[in-house]
Amino acid sequence: MKTAVVMVLLASMPVLAAEIDASSGLVKSPGWEQVRAHCGGCHSHALVTSQRADRQTWLDMIRWMQATQNLWQFDAATEAQILDYLVANYPPQPNRRRAPIPPSLMPGTPEPLQ
Ligand code: HEC
């Protein structure tokens, strides 16, 4: 019974339910095998998963690696799959920093004088 409740909760939380590939750290969603195959040979996949960008910026990074880092060319279908995957799973996040800690929760907050 409890298990069923947990399963329903997990299923309704897609972000938590997203499966992560243990060896690459990539989110397992459509296109991830292409990214595993093409994007981990020169640097860690962590460089990919720690990046956030829109489609054009992902494409710019790929073009930069192709122009300067010997990244190979992709056929159009493969490139589209890779970009679809990157934008779906690692989209831009304008504010990735946490909110400031409220002063009342900071250490050493002086007690009000009685
Ligand atoms: C042929 C080698 C090679 C392959 C394959 C490769 N990269 Fe890179 N990539 C590099 C190099 C070199 C750098 C620069 C690393 C550094 O700055 O330390 C880089 C940097 C990056 C960065 C950081 C860019 C930045 O501005 O900080 C990202 C993100 C990235 N690559 C994503 C990818 C993705 C996505 C793929 C697959 C489509 C890929 N890489 C495949 C060589 C490669």
mmCIF file of C-alpha atoms and ligand atoms in Angstrom:
data_model
loop_
_atom_site.group_PDB
_atom_site.id
_atom_site.type_symbol
_atom_site.label_atom_id
_atom_site.label_comp_id
_atom_site.label_asym_id
_atom_site.label_seq_id
_atom_site.Cartn_x
_atom_site.Cartn_y
_atom_site.Cartn_z
ATOM 1 C CA MET A 1 0.000 0.000 0.000
ATOM 2 C CA LYS A 2 2.699 2.488 1.025
ATOM 3 C CA THR A 3 4.745 1.485 -2.005
ATOM 4 C CA ALA A 4 1.842 2.268 -4.305
ATOM 5 C CA VAL A 5 1.498 5.761 -2.823
ATOM 6 C CA VAL A 6 5.210 6.428 -3.313
ATOM 7 C CA MET A 7 5.074 5.170 -6.901
ATOM 8 C CA VAL A 8 2.161 7.487 -7.687
ATOM 9 C CA LEU A 9 4.006 10.422 -6.125
ATOM 10 C CA LEU A 10 7.179 9.684 -8.071
ATOM 11 C CA ALA A 11 5.295 9.300 -11.322
ATOM 12 C CA SER A 12 3.742 12.719 -10.835
ATOM 13 C CA MET A 13 7.185 14.311 -10.364
ATOM 14 C CA PRO A 14 8.913 13.970 -13.728
ATOM 15 C CA VAL A 15 12.094 15.719 -12.624
ATOM 16 C CA LEU A 16 12.660 13.333 -9.732
ATOM 17 C CA ALA A 17 11.609 10.374 -11.829
ATOM 18 C CA ALA A 18 14.112 11.185 -14.605
ATOM 19 C CA GLU A 19 16.605 8.378 -14.771
ATOM 20 C CA ILE A 20 20.285 9.280 -14.781
ATOM 21 C CA ASP A 21 22.848 7.061 -16.480
ATOM 22 C CA ALA A 22 25.238 5.986 -13.741
ATOM 23 C CA SER A 23 28.430 6.078 -15.784
ATOM 24 C CA SER A 24 27.939 9.287 -17.776
ATOM 25 C CA GLY A 25 25.576 11.223 -15.526
ATOM 26 C CA LEU A 26 23.379 11.991 -18.551
ATOM 27 C CA VAL A 27 19.605 12.170 -18.176
ATOM 28 C CA LYS A 28 18.195 9.116 -19.941
ATOM 29 C CA SER A 29 15.726 10.643 -22.356
ATOM 30 C CA PRO A 30 15.428 10.407 -26.148
ATOM 31 C CA GLY A 31 18.769 11.051 -27.849
ATOM 32 C CA TRP A 32 20.923 10.405 -24.795
ATOM 33 C CA GLU A 33 22.827 7.533 -26.433
ATOM 34 C CA GLN A 34 23.932 9.898 -29.222
ATOM 35 C CA VAL A 35 25.241 12.365 -26.670
ATOM 36 C CA ARG A 36 26.947 9.586 -24.734
ATOM 37 C CA ALA A 37 28.604 8.366 -27.924
ATOM 38 C CA HIS A 38 29.657 11.754 -29.331
ATOM 39 C CA CYS A 39 30.180 14.045 -26.374
ATOM 40 C CA GLY A 40 32.349 12.155 -23.907
ATOM 41 C CA GLY A 41 35.446 11.304 -25.907
ATOM 42 C CA CYS A 42 37.462 14.449 -25.257
ATOM 43 C CA HIS A 43 36.115 15.626 -21.929
ATOM 44 C CA SER A 44 33.870 14.328 -19.209
ATOM 45 C CA HIS A 45 30.143 14.187 -19.843
ATOM 46 C CA ALA A 46 29.994 16.354 -16.721
ATOM 47 C CA LEU A 47 31.104 19.283 -18.876
ATOM 48 C CA VAL A 48 27.895 18.720 -20.854
ATOM 49 C CA THR A 49 25.574 18.128 -17.893
ATOM 50 C CA SER A 50 26.875 21.155 -16.000
ATOM 51 C CA GLN A 51 26.171 23.465 -18.945
ATOM 52 C CA ARG A 52 22.811 25.189 -19.598
ATOM 53 C CA ALA A 53 21.998 26.865 -22.886
ATOM 54 C CA ASP A 54 19.376 27.499 -25.503
ATOM 55 C CA ARG A 55 19.467 25.697 -28.849
ATOM 56 C CA GLN A 56 21.493 28.352 -30.666
ATOM 57 C CA THR A 57 24.099 28.500 -27.910
ATOM 58 C CA TRP A 58 24.437 24.700 -27.849
ATOM 59 C CA LEU A 59 24.890 24.814 -31.604
ATOM 60 C CA ASP A 60 27.484 27.578 -31.267
ATOM 61 C CA MET A 61 29.432 25.418 -28.784
ATOM 62 C CA ILE A 62 29.329 22.477 -31.194
ATOM 63 C CA ARG A 63 30.470 24.694 -34.088
ATOM 64 C CA TRP A 64 33.273 26.080 -31.912
ATOM 65 C CA MET A 65 34.461 22.562 -31.042
ATOM 66 C CA GLN A 66 34.257 21.582 -34.706
ATOM 67 C CA ALA A 67 36.226 24.648 -35.789
ATOM 68 C CA THR A 68 38.913 24.554 -33.111
ATOM 69 C CA GLN A 69 38.892 21.234 -31.191
ATOM 70 C CA ASN A 70 38.681 18.599 -33.921
ATOM 71 C CA LEU A 71 35.088 17.676 -33.136
ATOM 72 C CA TRP A 72 33.815 15.704 -36.095
ATOM 73 C CA GLN A 73 30.888 16.724 -38.332
ATOM 74 C CA PHE A 74 27.438 15.241 -37.732
ATOM 75 C CA ASP A 75 24.874 14.372 -40.344
ATOM 76 C CA ALA A 76 21.797 16.605 -40.076
ATOM 77 C CA ALA A 77 19.624 13.988 -38.362
ATOM 78 C CA THR A 78 22.217 13.180 -35.701
ATOM 79 C CA GLU A 79 22.893 16.851 -35.045
ATOM 80 C CA ALA A 80 19.157 17.533 -34.646
ATOM 81 C CA GLN A 81 18.818 14.621 -32.183
ATOM 82 C CA ILE A 82 21.755 15.897 -30.144
ATOM 83 C CA LEU A 83 20.406 19.462 -30.067
ATOM 84 C CA ASP A 84 16.869 18.281 -29.225
ATOM 85 C CA TYR A 85 18.273 16.301 -26.319
ATOM 86 C CA LEU A 86 20.507 19.090 -25.030
ATOM 87 C CA VAL A 87 17.778 21.736 -25.133
ATOM 88 C CA ALA A 88 15.174 19.428 -23.580
ATOM 89 C CA ASN A 89 17.374 18.371 -20.675
ATOM 90 C CA TYR A 90 19.832 21.233 -20.141
ATOM 91 C CA PRO A 91 17.883 24.383 -21.075
ATOM 92 C CA PRO A 92 18.851 27.883 -20.004
ATOM 93 C CA GLN A 93 18.252 28.666 -16.349
ATOM 94 C CA PRO A 94 18.488 32.395 -15.796
ATOM 95 C CA ASN A 95 18.970 32.152 -12.066
ATOM 96 C CA ARG A 96 20.829 29.068 -10.891
ATOM 97 C CA ARG A 97 21.944 30.631 -7.638
ATOM 98 C CA ARG A 98 20.011 29.997 -4.471
ATOM 99 C CA ALA A 99 18.151 32.866 -2.837
ATOM 100 C CA PRO A 100 20.095 34.732 -0.169
ATOM 101 C CA ILE A 101 19.844 33.279 3.337
ATOM 102 C CA PRO A 102 17.515 35.456 5.433
ATOM 103 C CA PRO A 103 19.506 37.408 8.050
ATOM 104 C CA SER A 104 17.482 35.738 10.818
ATOM 105 C CA LEU A 105 18.933 32.357 9.789
ATOM 106 C CA MET A 106 22.549 33.500 9.631
ATOM 107 C CA PRO A 107 24.914 32.448 12.429
ATOM 108 C CA GLY A 108 25.736 34.981 15.057
ATOM 109 C CA THR A 109 22.543 36.959 14.716
ATOM 110 C CA PRO A 110 22.489 39.154 17.825
ATOM 111 C CA GLU A 111 19.614 38.510 20.200
ATOM 112 C CA PRO A 112 17.422 41.554 20.677
ATOM 113 C CA LEU A 113 18.411 43.420 23.844
ATOM 114 C CA GLN A 114 15.963 42.963 26.699
HETATM 115 C C1 HEC B 1 36.952 16.133 -30.388
HETATM 116 C C2 HEC B 1 36.899 16.493 -28.988
HETATM 117 C C3 HEC B 1 35.547 16.930 -28.427
HETATM 118 C C4 HEC B 1 34.345 16.283 -28.531
HETATM 119 C C5 HEC B 1 34.054 14.956 -29.210
HETATM 120 C C6 HEC B 1 33.388 17.100 -27.847
HETATM 121 N N1 HEC B 1 34.005 18.180 -27.289
HETATM 122 FE FE1 HEC B 1 33.137 19.562 -26.069
HETATM 123 N N2 HEC B 1 34.934 20.466 -25.830
HETATM 124 C C7 HEC B 1 36.136 20.037 -26.352
HETATM 125 C C8 HEC B 1 37.205 20.857 -25.817
HETATM 126 C C9 HEC B 1 38.687 20.694 -26.140
HETATM 127 C C10 HEC B 1 36.612 21.772 -24.947
HETATM 128 C C11 HEC B 1 37.295 22.832 -24.078
HETATM 129 C C12 HEC B 1 37.588 22.142 -22.762
HETATM 130 C C13 HEC B 1 38.124 23.082 -21.739
HETATM 131 O O1 HEC B 1 37.886 24.281 -21.820
HETATM 132 O O2 HEC B 1 38.774 22.566 -20.812
HETATM 133 C C14 HEC B 1 35.186 21.502 -24.969
HETATM 134 C C15 HEC B 1 34.260 22.189 -24.198
HETATM 135 C C16 HEC B 1 32.917 21.869 -24.109
HETATM 136 C C17 HEC B 1 31.965 22.564 -23.285
HETATM 137 C C18 HEC B 1 32.259 23.760 -22.386
HETATM 138 C C19 HEC B 1 32.064 24.981 -23.230
HETATM 139 C C20 HEC B 1 32.205 26.232 -22.449
HETATM 140 O O3 HEC B 1 31.972 27.295 -23.062
HETATM 141 O O4 HEC B 1 32.514 26.197 -21.256
HETATM 142 C C21 HEC B 1 30.769 21.977 -23.479
HETATM 143 C C22 HEC B 1 29.442 22.361 -22.852
HETATM 144 C C23 HEC B 1 30.962 20.916 -24.440
HETATM 145 N N3 HEC B 1 32.285 20.874 -24.786
HETATM 146 C C24 HEC B 1 29.957 20.121 -24.906
HETATM 147 C C25 HEC B 1 30.139 19.104 -25.833
HETATM 148 C C26 HEC B 1 29.060 18.390 -26.467
HETATM 149 C C27 HEC B 1 27.584 18.629 -26.214
HETATM 150 C C28 HEC B 1 29.639 17.471 -27.294
HETATM 151 C C29 HEC B 1 28.940 16.512 -28.219
HETATM 152 C C30 HEC B 1 28.132 17.108 -29.266
HETATM 153 C C31 HEC B 1 31.091 17.627 -27.175
HETATM 154 N N4 HEC B 1 31.341 18.636 -26.298
HETATM 155 C C32 HEC B 1 32.033 16.837 -27.817
HETATM 156 C C33 HEC B 1 36.317 18.998 -27.233
HETATM 157 C C34 HEC B 1 35.323 18.110 -27.622
#
